[in-house]
PDB file of N, CA and C in Angstrom:
ATOM      1  N   MET A1302     -82.357 -11.412-128.119  1.00  0.00           N
ATOM      2  CA  MET A1302     -82.613  -9.939-127.443  1.00  0.00           C
ATOM      3  C   MET A1302     -83.353  -9.441-128.734  1.00  0.00           C
ATOM      4  N   GLY A1303     -83.684  -8.201-127.848  1.00  0.00           N
ATOM      5  CA  GLY A1303     -85.150  -7.571-128.886  1.00  0.00           C
ATOM      6  C   GLY A1303     -83.974  -6.086-129.784  1.00  0.00           C
ATOM      7  N   VAL A1304     -84.620  -5.412-130.830  1.00  0.00           N
ATOM      8  CA  VAL A1304     -83.690  -4.517-131.352  1.00  0.00           C
ATOM      9  C   VAL A1304     -83.470  -3.561-130.479  1.00  0.00           C
ATOM     10  N   LEU A1305     -84.477  -3.233-129.821  1.00  0.00           N
ATOM     11  CA  LEU A1305     -84.083  -1.754-128.808  1.00  0.00           C
ATOM     12  C   LEU A1305     -82.792  -2.039-128.180  1.00  0.00           C
ATOM     13  N   THR A1306     -82.877  -3.401-127.581  1.00  0.00           N
ATOM     14  CA  THR A1306     -81.891  -3.606-126.398  1.00  0.00           C
ATOM     15  C   THR A1306     -80.516  -3.690-127.348  1.00  0.00           C
ATOM     16  N   ASP A1307     -80.292  -4.375-128.421  1.00  0.00           N
ATOM     17  CA  ASP A1307     -79.211  -4.065-129.613  1.00  0.00           C
ATOM     18  C   ASP A1307     -78.923  -2.856-129.616  1.00  0.00           C
ATOM     19  N   VAL A1308     -79.644  -1.974-129.946  1.00  0.00           N
ATOM     20  CA  VAL A1308     -79.295  -0.868-130.273  1.00  0.00           C
ATOM     21  C   VAL A1308     -78.938  -0.145-129.299  1.00  0.00           C
ATOM     22  N   SER A1309     -79.492   0.312-128.041  1.00  0.00           N
ATOM     23  CA  SER A1309     -79.095   0.629-127.287  1.00  0.00           C
ATOM     24  C   SER A1309     -77.923   0.019-126.173  1.00  0.00           C
ATOM     25  N   THR A1310     -77.231  -1.133-126.296  1.00  0.00           N
ATOM     26  CA  THR A1310     -75.777  -1.348-125.911  1.00  0.00           C
ATOM     27  C   THR A1310     -74.784  -1.563-126.918  1.00  0.00           C
ATOM     28  N   ARG A1311     -75.248  -1.620-128.185  1.00  0.00           N
ATOM     29  CA  ARG A1311     -73.929  -1.624-128.803  1.00  0.00           C
ATOM     30  C   ARG A1311     -72.883  -0.457-128.418  1.00  0.00           C
ATOM     31  N   PRO A1312     -73.029   0.945-128.448  1.00  0.00           N
ATOM     32  CA  PRO A1312     -72.082   1.312-128.283  1.00  0.00           C
ATOM     33  C   PRO A1312     -71.073   1.171-127.057  1.00  0.00           C
ATOM     34  N   MET A1313     -71.591   0.419-125.979  1.00  0.00           N
ATOM     35  CA  MET A1313     -70.611  -0.115-124.853  1.00  0.00           C
ATOM     36  C   MET A1313     -70.212  -1.372-125.343  1.00  0.00           C
ATOM     37  N   VAL A1314     -70.567  -2.120-126.287  1.00  0.00           N
ATOM     38  CA  VAL A1314     -69.835  -3.219-126.648  1.00  0.00           C
ATOM     39  C   VAL A1314     -68.701  -3.186-127.504  1.00  0.00           C
ATOM     40  N   THR A1315     -69.123  -2.086-128.475  1.00  0.00           N
ATOM     41  CA  THR A1315     -68.391  -1.685-129.759  1.00  0.00           C
ATOM     42  C   THR A1315     -67.505  -0.496-129.527  1.00  0.00           C
ATOM     43  N   GLY A1316     -67.782   0.216-128.573  1.00  0.00           N
ATOM     44  CA  GLY A1316     -66.964   1.622-128.511  1.00  0.00           C
ATOM     45  C   GLY A1316     -65.410   1.442-128.142  1.00  0.00           C
ATOM     46  N   ARG A1317     -65.097   2.194-128.448  1.00  0.00           N
ATOM     47  CA  ARG A1317     -63.450   2.773-128.119  1.00  0.00           C
ATOM     48  C   ARG A1317     -62.973   2.075-126.703  1.00  0.00           C
ATOM     49  N   TRP A1318     -61.915   2.007-126.542  1.00  0.00           N
ATOM     50  CA  TRP A1318     -61.330   1.821-124.886  1.00  0.00           C
ATOM     51  C   TRP A1318     -61.631   3.442-124.191  1.00  0.00           C
ATOM     52  N   THR A1319     -61.520   4.568-124.733  1.00  0.00           N
ATOM     53  CA  THR A1319     -61.992   5.832-123.805  1.00  0.00           C
ATOM     54  C   THR A1319     -63.343   5.750-123.251  1.00  0.00           C
ATOM     55  N   LEU A1320     -64.143   5.310-123.991  1.00  0.00           N
ATOM     56  CA  LEU A1320     -65.869   5.009-123.871  1.00  0.00           C
ATOM     57  C   LEU A1320     -65.796   3.883-122.432  1.00  0.00           C
ATOM     58  N   ARG A1321     -65.124   2.803-122.744  1.00  0.00           N
ATOM     59  CA  ARG A1321     -64.921   1.949-121.378  1.00  0.00           C
ATOM     60  C   ARG A1321     -64.446   2.598-120.413  1.00  0.00           C
ATOM     61  N   ALA A1322     -63.394   3.267-120.538  1.00  0.00           N
ATOM     62  CA  ALA A1322     -62.282   3.956-119.452  1.00  0.00           C
ATOM     63  C   ALA A1322     -63.659   4.861-118.671  1.00  0.00           C
ATOM     64  N   TRP A1323     -64.301   5.437-119.544  1.00  0.00           N
ATOM     65  CA  TRP A1323     -65.130   6.742-118.801  1.00  0.00           C
ATOM     66  C   TRP A1323     -66.161   5.946-118.203  1.00  0.00           C
ATOM     67  N   LEU A1324     -67.052   4.777-118.693  1.00  0.00           N
ATOM     68  CA  LEU A1324     -67.617   3.987-118.149  1.00  0.00           C
ATOM     69  C   LEU A1324     -67.411   3.054-116.578  1.00  0.00           C
ATOM     70  N   ALA A1325     -65.960   2.974-116.738  1.00  0.00           N
ATOM     71  CA  ALA A1325     -65.481   2.241-115.397  1.00  0.00           C
ATOM     72  C   ALA A1325     -65.356   3.504-114.522  1.00  0.00           C
ATOM     73  N   GLY A1326     -64.684   4.506-114.744  1.00  0.00           N
ATOM     74  CA  GLY A1326     -64.594   5.460-114.105  1.00  0.00           C
ATOM     75  C   GLY A1326     -65.549   6.153-113.294  1.00  0.00           C
ATOM     76  N   LEU A1327     -66.865   6.148-114.189  1.00  0.00           N
ATOM     77  CA  LEU A1327     -68.017   6.561-113.751  1.00  0.00           C
ATOM     78  C   LEU A1327     -68.531   5.654-112.713  1.00  0.00           C
ATOM     79  N   THR A1328     -68.323   4.226-112.774  1.00  0.00           N
ATOM     80  CA  THR A1328     -68.803   3.007-112.292  1.00  0.00           C
ATOM     81  C   THR A1328     -68.104   3.122-110.754  1.00  0.00           C
ATOM     82  N   VAL A1329     -66.896   3.462-110.668  1.00  0.00           N
ATOM     83  CA  VAL A1329     -66.188   3.645-109.894  1.00  0.00           C
ATOM     84  C   VAL A1329     -67.016   4.747-108.854  1.00  0.00           C
ATOM     85  N   LEU A1330     -67.243   5.831-109.535  1.00  0.00           N
ATOM     86  CA  LEU A1330     -67.801   7.083-108.513  1.00  0.00           C
ATOM     87  C   LEU A1330     -68.859   6.965-107.843  1.00  0.00           C
ATOM     88  N   VAL A1331     -69.775   6.308-108.819  1.00  0.00           N
ATOM     89  CA  VAL A1331     -71.223   5.896-108.334  1.00  0.00           C
ATOM     90  C   VAL A1331     -71.151   4.990-107.003  1.00  0.00           C
ATOM     91  N   ALA A1332     -70.154   3.981-107.021  1.00  0.00           N
ATOM     92  CA  ALA A1332     -69.828   3.079-105.847  1.00  0.00           C
ATOM     93  C   ALA A1332     -69.181   3.557-104.754  1.00  0.00           C
ATOM     94  N   ALA A1333     -68.337   4.734-105.086  1.00  0.00           N
ATOM     95  CA  ALA A1333     -67.968   5.319-103.818  1.00  0.00           C
ATOM     96  C   ALA A1333     -68.963   5.934-102.985  1.00  0.00           C
ATOM     97  N   GLY A1334     -69.817   6.988-104.061  1.00  0.00           N
ATOM     98  CA  GLY A1334     -71.083   7.374-103.380  1.00  0.00           C
ATOM     99  C   GLY A1334     -71.866   6.649-102.777  1.00  0.00           C
ATOM    100  N   ILE A1335     -72.431   5.397-103.239  1.00  0.00           N
ATOM    101  CA  ILE A1335     -73.040   4.672-102.767  1.00  0.00           C
ATOM    102  C   ILE A1335     -72.961   4.058-101.251  1.00  0.00           C
ATOM    103  N   GLY A1336     -71.529   3.931-101.314  1.00  0.00           N
ATOM    104  CA  GLY A1336     -70.505   3.199-100.400  1.00  0.00           C
ATOM    105  C   GLY A1336     -70.578   4.449 -99.183  1.00  0.00           C
ATOM    106  N   GLY A1337     -70.342   5.921 -99.412  1.00  0.00           N
ATOM    107  CA  GLY A1337     -70.560   6.588 -98.460  1.00  0.00           C
ATOM    108  C   GLY A1337     -72.047   7.206 -97.885  1.00  0.00           C
ATOM    109  N   TRP A1338     -72.955   6.946 -98.894  1.00  0.00           N
ATOM    110  CA  TRP A1338     -74.406   7.058 -98.426  1.00  0.00           C
ATOM    111  C   TRP A1338     -75.005   5.724 -97.350  1.00  0.00           C
ATOM    112  N   TRP A1339     -74.027   4.624 -98.025  1.00  0.00           N
ATOM    113  CA  TRP A1339     -74.399   3.545 -96.976  1.00  0.00           C
ATOM    114  C   TRP A1339     -73.773   3.655 -95.137  1.00  0.00           C
ATOM    115  N   VAL A1340     -72.641   4.308 -95.583  1.00  0.00           N
ATOM    116  CA  VAL A1340     -71.526   4.429 -94.075  1.00  0.00           C
ATOM    117  C   VAL A1340     -72.379   5.491 -93.330  1.00  0.00           C
ATOM    118  N   GLN A1341     -73.025   6.609 -94.042  1.00  0.00           N
ATOM    119  CA  GLN A1341     -73.568   7.646 -93.434  1.00  0.00           C
ATOM    120  C   GLN A1341     -74.893   6.895 -92.758  1.00  0.00           C
ATOM    121  N   LEU A1342     -75.838   6.139 -93.917  1.00  0.00           N
ATOM    122  CA  LEU A1342     -76.834   5.425 -92.968  1.00  0.00           C
ATOM    123  C   LEU A1342     -76.911   4.645 -91.614  1.00  0.00           C
ATOM    124  N   ASP A1343     -75.640   3.845 -91.884  1.00  0.00           N
ATOM    125  CA  ASP A1343     -75.364   2.941 -90.633  1.00  0.00           C
ATOM    126  C   ASP A1343     -74.745   3.532 -89.621  1.00  0.00           C
ATOM    127  N   ARG A1344     -73.983   4.725 -89.570  1.00  0.00           N
ATOM    128  CA  ARG A1344     -73.329   5.405 -88.518  1.00  0.00           C
ATOM    129  C   ARG A1344     -74.080   6.845 -87.996  1.00  0.00           C
ATOM    130  N   GLY A1345     -74.671   7.006 -88.940  1.00  0.00           N
ATOM    131  CA  GLY A1345     -75.603   8.312 -88.867  1.00  0.00           C
ATOM    132  C   GLY A1345     -74.935   9.417 -89.477  1.00  0.00           C
ATOM    133  N   LEU A1346     -75.531  10.924 -89.260  1.00  0.00           N
ATOM    134  CA  LEU A1346     -74.966  11.710 -89.635  1.00  0.00           C
ATOM    135  C   LEU A1346     -74.014  12.274 -89.102  1.00  0.00           C
ATOM    136  N   ALA A1347     -73.708  11.833 -87.586  1.00  0.00           N
ATOM    137  CA  ALA A1347     -72.106  12.543 -87.171  1.00  0.00           C
ATOM    138  C   ALA A1347     -70.716  12.031 -88.342  1.00  0.00           C
ATOM    139  N   VAL A1348     -71.004  11.328 -89.010  1.00  0.00           N
ATOM    140  CA  VAL A1348     -69.915  11.061 -89.971  1.00  0.00           C
ATOM    141  C   VAL A1348     -69.186  12.032 -90.772  1.00  0.00           C
ATOM    142  N   THR A1349     -70.540  12.893 -91.036  1.00  0.00           N
ATOM    143  CA  THR A1349     -70.328  14.055 -91.739  1.00  0.00           C
ATOM    144  C   THR A1349     -69.655  15.314 -90.947  1.00  0.00           C
ATOM    145  N   ASP A1350     -69.247  15.017 -89.628  1.00  0.00           N
ATOM    146  CA  ASP A1350     -68.676  16.039 -88.905  1.00  0.00           C
ATOM    147  C   ASP A1350     -69.394  17.268 -88.532  1.00  0.00           C
ATOM    148  N   LEU A1351     -70.922  17.275 -89.033  1.00  0.00           N
ATOM    149  CA  LEU A1351     -71.476  18.260 -88.472  1.00  0.00           C
ATOM    150  C   LEU A1351     -72.241  17.922 -87.577  1.00  0.00           C
ATOM    151  N   THR A1352     -71.404  18.544 -86.191  1.00  0.00           N
ATOM    152  CA  THR A1352     -72.474  18.068 -84.888  1.00  0.00           C
ATOM    153  C   THR A1352     -72.857  19.151 -84.368  1.00  0.00           C
ATOM    154  N   ASP A1353     -73.554  20.079 -85.289  1.00  0.00           N
ATOM    155  CA  ASP A1353     -74.412  21.247 -84.971  1.00  0.00           C
ATOM    156  C   ASP A1353     -75.862  20.428 -84.595  1.00  0.00           C
ATOM    157  N   GLN A1354     -76.756  21.381 -84.207  1.00  0.00           N
ATOM    158  CA  GLN A1354     -78.088  20.766 -83.765  1.00  0.00           C
ATOM    159  C   GLN A1354     -79.091  20.711 -85.211  1.00  0.00           C
ATOM    160  N   VAL A1355     -78.409  21.327 -86.084  1.00  0.00           N
ATOM    161  CA  VAL A1355     -79.101  21.151 -87.856  1.00  0.00           C
ATOM    162  C   VAL A1355     -78.387  20.359 -88.742  1.00  0.00           C
ATOM    163  N   VAL A1356     -77.772  19.319 -88.635  1.00  0.00           N
ATOM    164  CA  VAL A1356     -77.251  18.522 -89.292  1.00  0.00           C
ATOM    165  C   VAL A1356     -78.030  18.459 -90.703  1.00  0.00           C
ATOM    166  N   TRP A1357     -79.189  18.248 -90.979  1.00  0.00           N
ATOM    167  CA  TRP A1357     -79.976  17.920 -92.100  1.00  0.00           C
ATOM    168  C   TRP A1357     -80.041  19.300 -92.954  1.00  0.00           C
ATOM    169  N   GLY A1358     -79.757  20.525 -92.466  1.00  0.00           N
ATOM    170  CA  GLY A1358     -79.927  21.390 -93.095  1.00  0.00           C
ATOM    171  C   GLY A1358     -79.154  21.537 -94.336  1.00  0.00           C
ATOM    172  N   LEU A1359     -77.862  21.005 -94.168  1.00  0.00           N
ATOM    173  CA  LEU A1359     -76.871  21.119 -95.194  1.00  0.00           C
ATOM    174  C   LEU A1359     -77.783  20.552 -96.625  1.00  0.00           C
ATOM    175  N   TYR A1360     -78.144  19.426 -96.450  1.00  0.00           N
ATOM    176  CA  TYR A1360     -79.062  18.574 -97.015  1.00  0.00           C
ATOM    177  C   TYR A1360     -80.305  19.079 -97.968  1.00  0.00           C
ATOM    178  N   ILE A1361     -80.736  20.011 -97.208  1.00  0.00           N
ATOM    179  CA  ILE A1361     -82.004  20.607 -97.494  1.00  0.00           C
ATOM    180  C   ILE A1361     -81.310  21.991 -98.293  1.00  0.00           C
ATOM    181  N   GLY A1362     -80.266  22.744 -98.016  1.00  0.00           N
ATOM    182  CA  GLY A1362     -79.746  23.588 -98.682  1.00  0.00           C
ATOM    183  C   GLY A1362     -79.098  23.287-100.191  1.00  0.00           C
ATOM    184  N   ASN A1363     -79.064  22.279 -99.943  1.00  0.00           N
ATOM    185  CA  ASN A1363     -78.603  21.680-101.742  1.00  0.00           C
ATOM    186  C   ASN A1363     -79.457  21.405-102.155  1.00  0.00           C
ATOM    187  N   PHE A1364     -80.585  20.872-101.881  1.00  0.00           N
ATOM    188  CA  PHE A1364     -81.779  20.731-102.663  1.00  0.00           C
ATOM    189  C   PHE A1364     -82.343  21.753-103.170  1.00  0.00           C
ATOM    190  N   VAL A1365     -82.169  22.894-102.225  1.00  0.00           N
ATOM    191  CA  VAL A1365     -83.051  24.094-102.864  1.00  0.00           C
ATOM    192  C   VAL A1365     -82.446  24.705-103.742  1.00  0.00           C
ATOM    193  N   TYR A1366     -81.225  24.626-103.391  1.00  0.00           N
ATOM    194  CA  TYR A1366     -80.194  24.921-104.549  1.00  0.00           C
ATOM    195  C   TYR A1366     -80.474  24.396-105.865  1.00  0.00           C
ATOM    196  N   LEU A1367     -80.088  23.341-106.137  1.00  0.00           N
ATOM    197  CA  LEU A1367     -80.550  22.558-107.179  1.00  0.00           C
ATOM    198  C   LEU A1367     -82.121  22.579-107.935  1.00  0.00           C
ATOM    199  N   VAL A1368     -82.571  22.861-106.845  1.00  0.00           N
ATOM    200  CA  VAL A1368     -84.266  23.149-107.755  1.00  0.00           C
ATOM    201  C   VAL A1368     -84.364  24.201-108.254  1.00  0.00           C
TER     202      VAL A1368
END
């Protein structure tokens, strides 16, 4: 492995248990988000329980707010 790879991954390998716990927790959250997104792609926007004519407005509103 190269020097850059060793330097960038060293904290994950030699870090304390609290770092590993944070990484595991964040990995679970990311996996849950990807799973929810996949369900929405599979079943449509009706899974959000927004049965209005403009369900996509929620996503555009959030995007505009964050920008």
